[in-house]
Amino acid sequence: MDGINTYVVSRAVKNAGITVALSGLGGDELFAGYPSFRRAMKLSSPMSKRVLRAASGFGKIALNGSVQRHKFWQLANSECRPVDVYRISRQLFSSDSVARITGREPSHQNGHDHSGDIVNEISGLELKGYMTNILLRDTDAMSMAHSLEVRVPFVDTKLVDYVLSLPGEWKLRGRSSMPKPLLADAVADLLPRDFLARPKMGFTLPFEKWLQRNLRTEVSAVLRDSSRVAISGVDVKAVEKVWDDFLAKPRAVGWSRPWSLYVLAQWCEINRVTAL
């Protein structure tokens, strides 16, 4: 999903006559810029765990109805370890959904560094997971589609090793509203204070509207075609239900779930994948 944004930005940069660009990729992972860092810290306290345990008693019925609520329910029923927070925060489909769609129970890697530093543990998970498997790959492929060279100074191995050696608490500094305060301090003499203090920014393409309007016929034609869906090795009825649920309650399902299933089916068809 992030790759499409990178494609659009890379095209705009190249059209501006730029051939080499710097990316801040790795900054959030190293300097605790994602919500997963504070979430893991909050859930590490005994009081938070007791509250979650109590909330989990309401069950799926009371807390279901949106992606965020379902993730909250999963966190409430987890061990609230950093690895649990990372996995649930970053998942596209829940474990139950994966089982329904694929017919297989998902396996989770439970290893973590046991350092006791929650912030640095989340950093390691973000760096080795989301960044390595998605962000770096997408940035490389989508930028080179426009012959744009993107360099990622925050992922320099010496910098990564050094920042991971620092106490994680330095990277959050209590309730500071400034994003990535440690990084902001490091470059305070180089950038305007207003720039450093502004909220984290991004942009989202209107996929939800596109899937409901311009792309609806195309996506429906694929996800309701059992022969085209089956070649990707997923359950046809489960996939169709994801699409139907999205059309009925788009915010509760999220556009990325039916879109990913559509892309998977199209990729298998284009690459002539045959069902096992």
PDB file of C-alpha atoms in Angstrom:
ATOM      1  CA  MET A   1       0.000   0.000   0.000  1.00  0.00           C
ATOM      2  CA  ASP A   2       2.809   2.442   0.842  1.00  0.00           C
ATOM      3  CA  GLY A   3       4.436   1.727  -2.478  1.00  0.00           C
ATOM      4  CA  ILE A   4       1.761   3.612  -4.400  1.00  0.00           C
ATOM      5  CA  ASN A   5       2.405   6.760  -2.365  1.00  0.00           C
ATOM      6  CA  THR A   6       6.136   6.387  -3.014  1.00  0.00           C
ATOM      7  CA  TYR A   7       5.443   5.990  -6.731  1.00  0.00           C
ATOM      8  CA  VAL A   8       3.462   9.248  -6.828  1.00  0.00           C
ATOM      9  CA  VAL A   9       6.057  11.203  -4.826  1.00  0.00           C
ATOM     10  CA  SER A  10       8.958   9.796  -6.870  1.00  0.00           C
ATOM     11  CA  ARG A  11       7.283  10.810 -10.102  1.00  0.00           C
ATOM     12  CA  ALA A  12       6.746  14.357  -8.824  1.00  0.00           C
ATOM     13  CA  VAL A  13      10.372  14.609  -7.681  1.00  0.00           C
ATOM     14  CA  LYS A  14      11.732  13.335 -10.990  1.00  0.00           C
ATOM     15  CA  ASN A  15       9.431  15.668 -12.943  1.00  0.00           C
ATOM     16  CA  ALA A  16      10.964  18.535 -10.962  1.00  0.00           C
ATOM     17  CA  GLY A  17      14.311  17.645 -12.534  1.00  0.00           C
ATOM     18  CA  ILE A  18      15.816  15.898  -9.510  1.00  0.00           C
ATOM     19  CA  THR A  19      17.705  12.649 -10.054  1.00  0.00           C
ATOM     20  CA  VAL A  20      18.971  11.910  -6.519  1.00  0.00           C
ATOM     21  CA  ALA A  21      16.825  12.380  -3.397  1.00  0.00           C
ATOM     22  CA  LEU A  22      17.264  11.881   0.341  1.00  0.00           C
ATOM     23  CA  SER A  23      14.629   9.991   2.308  1.00  0.00           C
ATOM     24  CA  GLY A  24      13.917  10.125   6.036  1.00  0.00           C
ATOM     25  CA  LEU A  25      13.108   6.413   5.967  1.00  0.00           C
ATOM     26  CA  GLY A  26      14.334   4.855   9.194  1.00  0.00           C
ATOM     27  CA  GLY A  27      13.842   7.965  11.295  1.00  0.00           C
ATOM     28  CA  ASP A  28      10.563   6.816  12.829  1.00  0.00           C
ATOM     29  CA  GLU A  29      11.946   3.337  13.457  1.00  0.00           C
ATOM     30  CA  LEU A  30      15.094   4.579  15.197  1.00  0.00           C
ATOM     31  CA  PHE A  31      13.725   7.601  17.053  1.00  0.00           C
ATOM     32  CA  ALA A  32      10.334   6.265  18.187  1.00  0.00           C
ATOM     33  CA  GLY A  33       8.141   8.150  15.754  1.00  0.00           C
ATOM     34  CA  TYR A  34       5.379   5.535  15.457  1.00  0.00           C
ATOM     35  CA  PRO A  35       2.373   5.122  17.810  1.00  0.00           C
ATOM     36  CA  SER A  36       3.539   1.551  18.520  1.00  0.00           C
ATOM     37  CA  PHE A  37       6.322   2.894  20.769  1.00  0.00           C
ATOM     38  CA  ARG A  38       4.103   4.774  23.225  1.00  0.00           C
ATOM     39  CA  ARG A  39       1.484   2.038  22.996  1.00  0.00           C
ATOM     40  CA  ALA A  40       4.024  -0.572  24.074  1.00  0.00           C
ATOM     41  CA  MET A  41       5.194   1.646  26.938  1.00  0.00           C
ATOM     42  CA  LYS A  42       1.646   2.184  28.200  1.00  0.00           C
ATOM     43  CA  LEU A  43       0.840  -1.528  28.058  1.00  0.00           C
ATOM     44  CA  SER A  44       3.977  -2.426  29.986  1.00  0.00           C
ATOM     45  CA  SER A  45       2.552  -1.175  33.287  1.00  0.00           C
ATOM     46  CA  PRO A  46       0.706  -3.646  35.568  1.00  0.00           C
ATOM     47  CA  MET A  47      -2.252  -1.257  35.850  1.00  0.00           C
ATOM     48  CA  SER A  48      -2.722  -1.087  32.074  1.00  0.00           C
ATOM     49  CA  LYS A  49      -2.605  -4.856  31.833  1.00  0.00           C
ATOM     50  CA  ARG A  50      -5.278  -5.206  34.534  1.00  0.00           C
ATOM     51  CA  VAL A  51      -7.525  -2.733  32.730  1.00  0.00           C
ATOM     52  CA  LEU A  52      -7.081  -4.593  29.461  1.00  0.00           C
ATOM     53  CA  ARG A  53      -7.806  -7.923  31.105  1.00  0.00           C
ATOM     54  CA  ALA A  54     -11.038  -6.470  32.474  1.00  0.00           C
ATOM     55  CA  ALA A  55     -11.963  -5.027  29.066  1.00  0.00           C
ATOM     56  CA  SER A  56     -11.317  -8.359  27.379  1.00  0.00           C
ATOM     57  CA  GLY A  57     -14.148  -9.810  29.433  1.00  0.00           C
ATOM     58  CA  PHE A  58     -16.646  -7.946  27.264  1.00  0.00           C
ATOM     59  CA  GLY A  59     -15.598 -10.174  24.377  1.00  0.00           C
ATOM     60  CA  LYS A  60     -15.601  -9.687  20.656  1.00  0.00           C
ATOM     61  CA  ILE A  61     -19.264  -8.715  20.469  1.00  0.00           C
ATOM     62  CA  ALA A  62     -18.889  -5.631  22.635  1.00  0.00           C
ATOM     63  CA  LEU A  63     -15.643  -4.433  21.112  1.00  0.00           C
ATOM     64  CA  ASN A  64     -16.119  -5.449  17.512  1.00  0.00           C
ATOM     65  CA  GLY A  65     -17.242  -3.054  14.790  1.00  0.00           C
ATOM     66  CA  SER A  66     -14.025  -1.437  13.554  1.00  0.00           C
ATOM     67  CA  VAL A  67     -10.440  -2.352  12.776  1.00  0.00           C
ATOM     68  CA  GLN A  68      -9.191  -0.325  15.748  1.00  0.00           C
ATOM     69  CA  ARG A  69     -11.591  -1.964  18.192  1.00  0.00           C
ATOM     70  CA  HIS A  70     -10.756  -5.420  16.966  1.00  0.00           C
ATOM     71  CA  LYS A  71      -7.046  -4.698  17.431  1.00  0.00           C
ATOM     72  CA  PHE A  72      -7.789  -3.428  20.928  1.00  0.00           C
ATOM     73  CA  TRP A  73      -9.546  -6.699  21.709  1.00  0.00           C
ATOM     74  CA  GLN A  74      -6.556  -8.653  20.431  1.00  0.00           C
ATOM     75  CA  LEU A  75      -4.189  -6.589  22.573  1.00  0.00           C
ATOM     76  CA  ALA A  76      -6.415  -7.133  25.590  1.00  0.00           C
ATOM     77  CA  ASN A  77      -6.142 -10.879  25.100  1.00  0.00           C
ATOM     78  CA  SER A  78      -2.406 -10.877  24.415  1.00  0.00           C
ATOM     79  CA  GLU A  79       0.513 -10.900  26.827  1.00  0.00           C
ATOM     80  CA  CYS A  80       1.066  -7.205  26.008  1.00  0.00           C
ATOM     81  CA  ARG A  81       4.732  -7.786  25.196  1.00  0.00           C
ATOM     82  CA  PRO A  82       6.438  -5.435  22.719  1.00  0.00           C
ATOM     83  CA  VAL A  83       6.355  -8.208  20.115  1.00  0.00           C
ATOM     84  CA  ASP A  84       2.582  -8.529  20.607  1.00  0.00           C
ATOM     85  CA  VAL A  85       2.070  -4.772  20.291  1.00  0.00           C
ATOM     86  CA  TYR A  86       4.169  -4.647  17.129  1.00  0.00           C
ATOM     87  CA  ARG A  87       2.507  -7.661  15.509  1.00  0.00           C
ATOM     88  CA  ILE A  88      -1.044  -6.509  16.199  1.00  0.00           C
ATOM     89  CA  SER A  89      -0.352  -2.877  15.298  1.00  0.00           C
ATOM     90  CA  ARG A  90       1.190  -3.808  11.957  1.00  0.00           C
ATOM     91  CA  GLN A  91      -1.082  -6.672  10.920  1.00  0.00           C
ATOM     92  CA  LEU A  92      -3.230  -6.314   7.817  1.00  0.00           C
ATOM     93  CA  PHE A  93      -5.542  -9.200   8.700  1.00  0.00           C
ATOM     94  CA  SER A  94      -6.184 -10.553  12.184  1.00  0.00           C
ATOM     95  CA  SER A  95      -5.142 -14.104  13.017  1.00  0.00           C
ATOM     96  CA  ASP A  96      -8.784 -15.199  12.804  1.00  0.00           C
ATOM     97  CA  SER A  97      -9.163 -13.594   9.386  1.00  0.00           C
ATOM     98  CA  VAL A  98      -5.965 -15.200   8.106  1.00  0.00           C
ATOM     99  CA  ALA A  99      -7.244 -18.593   9.210  1.00  0.00           C
ATOM    100  CA  ARG A 100     -10.583 -18.058   7.438  1.00  0.00           C
ATOM    101  CA  ILE A 101      -9.046 -16.725   4.225  1.00  0.00           C
ATOM    102  CA  THR A 102      -6.156 -19.186   3.890  1.00  0.00           C
ATOM    103  CA  GLY A 103      -7.451 -22.200   5.798  1.00  0.00           C
ATOM    104  CA  ARG A 104      -4.233 -22.213   7.837  1.00  0.00           C
ATOM    105  CA  GLU A 105      -3.424 -21.001  11.312  1.00  0.00           C
ATOM    106  CA  PRO A 106      -0.845 -18.178  11.146  1.00  0.00           C
ATOM    107  CA  SER A 107       2.471 -18.693  12.879  1.00  0.00           C
ATOM    108  CA  HIS A 108       3.986 -15.882  14.906  1.00  0.00           C
ATOM    109  CA  GLN A 109       7.641 -15.411  15.706  1.00  0.00           C
ATOM    110  CA  ASN A 110       7.797 -14.846  19.441  1.00  0.00           C
ATOM    111  CA  GLY A 111      11.491 -14.063  19.709  1.00  0.00           C
ATOM    112  CA  HIS A 112      12.580 -10.707  21.113  1.00  0.00           C
ATOM    113  CA  ASP A 113      15.780  -9.320  22.506  1.00  0.00           C
ATOM    114  CA  HIS A 114      14.920  -9.628  26.247  1.00  0.00           C
ATOM    115  CA  SER A 115      16.880  -6.415  26.871  1.00  0.00           C
ATOM    116  CA  GLY A 116      14.168  -4.939  29.041  1.00  0.00           C
ATOM    117  CA  ASP A 117      14.283  -1.743  26.952  1.00  0.00           C
ATOM    118  CA  ILE A 118      10.816  -1.624  25.427  1.00  0.00           C
ATOM    119  CA  VAL A 119      11.498   1.292  23.074  1.00  0.00           C
ATOM    120  CA  ASN A 120      14.610  -0.280  21.576  1.00  0.00           C
ATOM    121  CA  GLU A 121      12.827  -3.608  21.275  1.00  0.00           C
ATOM    122  CA  ILE A 122      10.064  -2.002  19.218  1.00  0.00           C
ATOM    123  CA  SER A 123      12.773  -0.271  17.152  1.00  0.00           C
ATOM    124  CA  GLY A 124      14.333  -3.629  16.350  1.00  0.00           C
ATOM    125  CA  LEU A 125      10.989  -5.103  15.347  1.00  0.00           C
ATOM    126  CA  GLU A 126      10.121  -2.114  13.150  1.00  0.00           C
ATOM    127  CA  LEU A 127      13.544  -2.093  11.504  1.00  0.00           C
ATOM    128  CA  LYS A 128      13.632  -5.816  10.752  1.00  0.00           C
ATOM    129  CA  GLY A 129       9.960  -6.129   9.883  1.00  0.00           C
ATOM    130  CA  TYR A 130       7.934  -3.268   8.425  1.00  0.00           C
ATOM    131  CA  MET A 131      10.918  -1.240   7.227  1.00  0.00           C
ATOM    132  CA  THR A 132      12.951  -4.087   5.722  1.00  0.00           C
ATOM    133  CA  ASN A 133      10.102  -6.066   4.192  1.00  0.00           C
ATOM    134  CA  ILE A 134       7.933  -3.202   2.968  1.00  0.00           C
ATOM    135  CA  LEU A 135       9.347   0.323   3.121  1.00  0.00           C
ATOM    136  CA  LEU A 136      12.832  -0.319   1.739  1.00  0.00           C
ATOM    137  CA  ARG A 137      11.531  -2.648  -0.946  1.00  0.00           C
ATOM    138  CA  ASP A 138       8.776  -0.261  -2.028  1.00  0.00           C
ATOM    139  CA  THR A 139      11.080   2.764  -2.000  1.00  0.00           C
ATOM    140  CA  ASP A 140      13.640   1.000  -4.174  1.00  0.00           C
ATOM    141  CA  ALA A 141      11.163  -0.360  -6.697  1.00  0.00           C
ATOM    142  CA  MET A 142       8.911   2.690  -6.999  1.00  0.00           C
ATOM    143  CA  SER A 143      11.700   5.271  -7.150  1.00  0.00           C
ATOM    144  CA  MET A 144      13.634   3.311  -9.776  1.00  0.00           C
ATOM    145  CA  ALA A 145      10.452   3.068 -11.840  1.00  0.00           C
ATOM    146  CA  HIS A 146      11.135   6.770 -12.501  1.00  0.00           C
ATOM    147  CA  SER A 147      14.937   6.407 -12.607  1.00  0.00           C
ATOM    148  CA  LEU A 148      15.169   8.309  -9.334  1.00  0.00           C
ATOM    149  CA  GLU A 149      17.930   7.373  -6.905  1.00  0.00           C
ATOM    150  CA  VAL A 150      16.792   7.541  -3.288  1.00  0.00           C
ATOM    151  CA  ARG A 151      19.350   7.480  -0.483  1.00  0.00           C
ATOM    152  CA  VAL A 152      18.469   6.585   3.115  1.00  0.00           C
ATOM    153  CA  PRO A 153      21.035   8.100   5.540  1.00  0.00           C
ATOM    154  CA  PHE A 154      19.121   7.048   8.671  1.00  0.00           C
ATOM    155  CA  VAL A 155      19.673   3.397   7.752  1.00  0.00           C
ATOM    156  CA  ASP A 156      23.452   3.741   7.807  1.00  0.00           C
ATOM    157  CA  THR A 157      24.657   0.788   9.857  1.00  0.00           C
ATOM    158  CA  LYS A 158      26.874   2.870  12.147  1.00  0.00           C
ATOM    159  CA  LEU A 159      24.034   5.252  12.931  1.00  0.00           C
ATOM    160  CA  VAL A 160      21.598   2.390  13.552  1.00  0.00           C
ATOM    161  CA  ASP A 161      24.003   0.624  15.909  1.00  0.00           C
ATOM    162  CA  TYR A 162      24.704   3.835  17.823  1.00  0.00           C
ATOM    163  CA  VAL A 163      21.073   4.930  18.251  1.00  0.00           C
ATOM    164  CA  LEU A 164      20.001   1.435  19.318  1.00  0.00           C
ATOM    165  CA  SER A 165      22.696   1.543  22.007  1.00  0.00           C
ATOM    166  CA  LEU A 166      21.084   4.614  23.630  1.00  0.00           C
ATOM    167  CA  PRO A 167      18.443   4.268  26.372  1.00  0.00           C
ATOM    168  CA  GLY A 168      15.003   4.073  24.837  1.00  0.00           C
ATOM    169  CA  GLU A 169      13.536   6.565  27.322  1.00  0.00           C
ATOM    170  CA  TRP A 170      15.652   9.301  25.751  1.00  0.00           C
ATOM    171  CA  LYS A 171      13.652   8.900  22.539  1.00  0.00           C
ATOM    172  CA  LEU A 172      10.226   9.558  24.083  1.00  0.00           C
ATOM    173  CA  ARG A 173      10.960  11.980  26.919  1.00  0.00           C
ATOM    174  CA  GLY A 174       7.759  11.535  28.871  1.00  0.00           C
ATOM    175  CA  ARG A 175       4.785  13.361  27.389  1.00  0.00           C
ATOM    176  CA  SER A 176       6.713  15.646  25.088  1.00  0.00           C
ATOM    177  CA  SER A 177       4.493  16.708  22.204  1.00  0.00           C
ATOM    178  CA  MET A 178       7.490  17.146  19.912  1.00  0.00           C
ATOM    179  CA  PRO A 179       7.807  14.183  17.528  1.00  0.00           C
ATOM    180  CA  LYS A 180      11.096  12.287  17.818  1.00  0.00           C
ATOM    181  CA  PRO A 181      12.538  14.630  20.496  1.00  0.00           C
ATOM    182  CA  LEU A 182      16.015  13.059  20.529  1.00  0.00           C
ATOM    183  CA  LEU A 183      16.388  13.544  16.770  1.00  0.00           C
ATOM    184  CA  ALA A 184      14.988  17.080  17.073  1.00  0.00           C
ATOM    185  CA  ASP A 185      17.634  17.905  19.671  1.00  0.00           C
ATOM    186  CA  ALA A 186      20.393  16.503  17.474  1.00  0.00           C
ATOM    187  CA  VAL A 187      19.503  18.836  14.581  1.00  0.00           C
ATOM    188  CA  ALA A 188      18.172  21.771  16.613  1.00  0.00           C
ATOM    189  CA  ASP A 189      20.907  24.098  15.340  1.00  0.00           C
ATOM    190  CA  LEU A 190      20.273  23.152  11.714  1.00  0.00           C
ATOM    191  CA  LEU A 191      16.502  23.505  11.332  1.00  0.00           C
ATOM    192  CA  PRO A 192      13.876  26.080  12.419  1.00  0.00           C
ATOM    193  CA  ARG A 193      12.158  25.263  15.739  1.00  0.00           C
ATOM    194  CA  ASP A 194       8.692  25.545  14.166  1.00  0.00           C
ATOM    195  CA  PHE A 195       9.664  22.908  11.623  1.00  0.00           C
ATOM    196  CA  LEU A 196      10.831  20.527  14.339  1.00  0.00           C
ATOM    197  CA  ALA A 197       7.695  20.988  16.440  1.00  0.00           C
ATOM    198  CA  ARG A 198       5.095  20.534  13.711  1.00  0.00           C
ATOM    199  CA  PRO A 199       2.944  17.378  13.847  1.00  0.00           C
ATOM    200  CA  LYS A 200       3.887  14.288  11.870  1.00  0.00           C
ATOM    201  CA  MET A 201       2.540  14.695   8.340  1.00  0.00           C
ATOM    202  CA  GLY A 202       1.639  12.369   5.538  1.00  0.00           C
ATOM    203  CA  PHE A 203      -0.900  11.900   2.812  1.00  0.00           C
ATOM    204  CA  THR A 204      -3.359   9.189   1.905  1.00  0.00           C
ATOM    205  CA  LEU A 205      -4.682   8.527  -1.573  1.00  0.00           C
ATOM    206  CA  PRO A 206      -8.516   8.246  -1.701  1.00  0.00           C
ATOM    207  CA  PHE A 207      -8.604   4.472  -2.115  1.00  0.00           C
ATOM    208  CA  GLU A 208     -11.750   4.109  -0.033  1.00  0.00           C
ATOM    209  CA  LYS A 209     -13.687   6.334  -2.437  1.00  0.00           C
ATOM    210  CA  TRP A 210     -12.043   4.774  -5.489  1.00  0.00           C
ATOM    211  CA  LEU A 211     -13.072   1.273  -4.397  1.00  0.00           C
ATOM    212  CA  GLN A 212     -16.628   2.442  -3.822  1.00  0.00           C
ATOM    213  CA  ARG A 213     -16.835   4.293  -7.138  1.00  0.00           C
ATOM    214  CA  ASN A 214     -14.304   4.242  -9.998  1.00  0.00           C
ATOM    215  CA  LEU A 215     -12.716   0.877  -9.160  1.00  0.00           C
ATOM    216  CA  ARG A 216     -15.794  -0.875  -7.800  1.00  0.00           C
ATOM    217  CA  THR A 217     -16.753  -2.651 -11.020  1.00  0.00           C
ATOM    218  CA  GLU A 218     -13.193  -3.823 -11.698  1.00  0.00           C
ATOM    219  CA  VAL A 219     -12.520  -5.068  -8.163  1.00  0.00           C
ATOM    220  CA  SER A 220     -15.931  -6.747  -7.927  1.00  0.00           C
ATOM    221  CA  ALA A 221     -15.323  -8.546 -11.207  1.00  0.00           C
ATOM    222  CA  VAL A 222     -12.160 -10.078  -9.755  1.00  0.00           C
ATOM    223  CA  LEU A 223     -13.159 -10.783  -6.149  1.00  0.00           C
ATOM    224  CA  ARG A 224     -16.509 -12.312  -7.153  1.00  0.00           C
ATOM    225  CA  ASP A 225     -14.929 -14.543  -9.787  1.00  0.00           C
ATOM    226  CA  SER A 226     -14.216 -17.803  -7.957  1.00  0.00           C
ATOM    227  CA  SER A 227     -11.833 -19.081 -10.635  1.00  0.00           C
ATOM    228  CA  ARG A 228      -9.662 -15.961 -10.474  1.00  0.00           C
ATOM    229  CA  VAL A 229      -9.612 -15.877  -6.677  1.00  0.00           C
ATOM    230  CA  ALA A 230      -8.988 -19.604  -6.183  1.00  0.00           C
ATOM    231  CA  ILE A 231      -5.669 -19.607  -8.039  1.00  0.00           C
ATOM    232  CA  SER A 232      -4.136 -17.543  -5.223  1.00  0.00           C
ATOM    233  CA  GLY A 233      -4.851 -20.378  -2.780  1.00  0.00           C
ATOM    234  CA  VAL A 234      -7.381 -18.547  -0.622  1.00  0.00           C
ATOM    235  CA  ASP A 235     -10.951 -19.325   0.357  1.00  0.00           C
ATOM    236  CA  VAL A 236     -13.314 -17.886  -2.261  1.00  0.00           C
ATOM    237  CA  LYS A 237     -16.241 -17.321   0.122  1.00  0.00           C
ATOM    238  CA  ALA A 238     -14.041 -15.667   2.743  1.00  0.00           C
ATOM    239  CA  VAL A 239     -12.617 -13.263   0.156  1.00  0.00           C
ATOM    240  CA  GLU A 240     -16.066 -12.386  -1.161  1.00  0.00           C
ATOM    241  CA  LYS A 241     -17.202 -11.697   2.406  1.00  0.00           C
ATOM    242  CA  VAL A 242     -14.319  -9.254   2.944  1.00  0.00           C
ATOM    243  CA  TRP A 243     -15.465  -7.378  -0.161  1.00  0.00           C
ATOM    244  CA  ASP A 244     -19.140  -7.426   0.835  1.00  0.00           C
ATOM    245  CA  ASP A 245     -18.322  -6.250   4.359  1.00  0.00           C
ATOM    246  CA  PHE A 246     -16.228  -3.408   2.969  1.00  0.00           C
ATOM    247  CA  LEU A 247     -19.038  -2.224   0.705  1.00  0.00           C
ATOM    248  CA  ALA A 248     -21.460  -2.332   3.643  1.00  0.00           C
ATOM    249  CA  LYS A 249     -19.146  -0.730   6.225  1.00  0.00           C
ATOM    250  CA  PRO A 250     -15.988   0.600   4.558  1.00  0.00           C
ATOM    251  CA  ARG A 251     -14.546   2.243   7.693  1.00  0.00           C
ATOM    252  CA  ALA A 252     -15.048  -0.897   9.763  1.00  0.00           C
ATOM    253  CA  VAL A 253     -13.134  -3.076   7.275  1.00  0.00           C
ATOM    254  CA  GLY A 254     -10.627  -0.649   5.793  1.00  0.00           C
ATOM    255  CA  TRP A 255      -9.863  -0.311   2.103  1.00  0.00           C
ATOM    256  CA  SER A 256      -6.445  -2.001   2.340  1.00  0.00           C
ATOM    257  CA  ARG A 257      -7.905  -5.460   2.995  1.00  0.00           C
ATOM    258  CA  PRO A 258     -10.020  -5.932  -0.149  1.00  0.00           C
ATOM    259  CA  TRP A 259      -7.389  -4.070  -2.160  1.00  0.00           C
ATOM    260  CA  SER A 260      -4.634  -6.461  -1.062  1.00  0.00           C
ATOM    261  CA  LEU A 261      -6.778  -9.469  -2.015  1.00  0.00           C
ATOM    262  CA  TYR A 262      -7.503  -7.908  -5.400  1.00  0.00           C
ATOM    263  CA  VAL A 263      -3.791  -7.257  -6.016  1.00  0.00           C
ATOM    264  CA  LEU A 264      -2.937 -10.825  -4.975  1.00  0.00           C
ATOM    265  CA  ALA A 265      -5.475 -12.292  -7.411  1.00  0.00           C
ATOM    266  CA  GLN A 266      -4.272 -10.045 -10.230  1.00  0.00           C
ATOM    267  CA  TRP A 267      -0.616 -10.845  -9.533  1.00  0.00           C
ATOM    268  CA  CYS A 268      -1.324 -14.583  -9.665  1.00  0.00           C
ATOM    269  CA  GLU A 269      -3.212 -14.202 -12.930  1.00  0.00           C
ATOM    270  CA  ILE A 270      -0.551 -12.035 -14.581  1.00  0.00           C
ATOM    271  CA  ASN A 271       2.235 -14.395 -13.499  1.00  0.00           C
ATOM    272  CA  ARG A 272       0.235 -17.480 -14.496  1.00  0.00           C
ATOM    273  CA  VAL A 273       0.165 -18.998 -11.037  1.00  0.00           C
ATOM    274  CA  THR A 274      -1.762 -22.266 -10.865  1.00  0.00           C
ATOM    275  CA  ALA A 275      -3.646 -23.457  -7.819  1.00  0.00           C
ATOM    276  CA  LEU A 276      -1.961 -26.263  -5.843  1.00  0.00           C
TER     277      LEU A 276
END
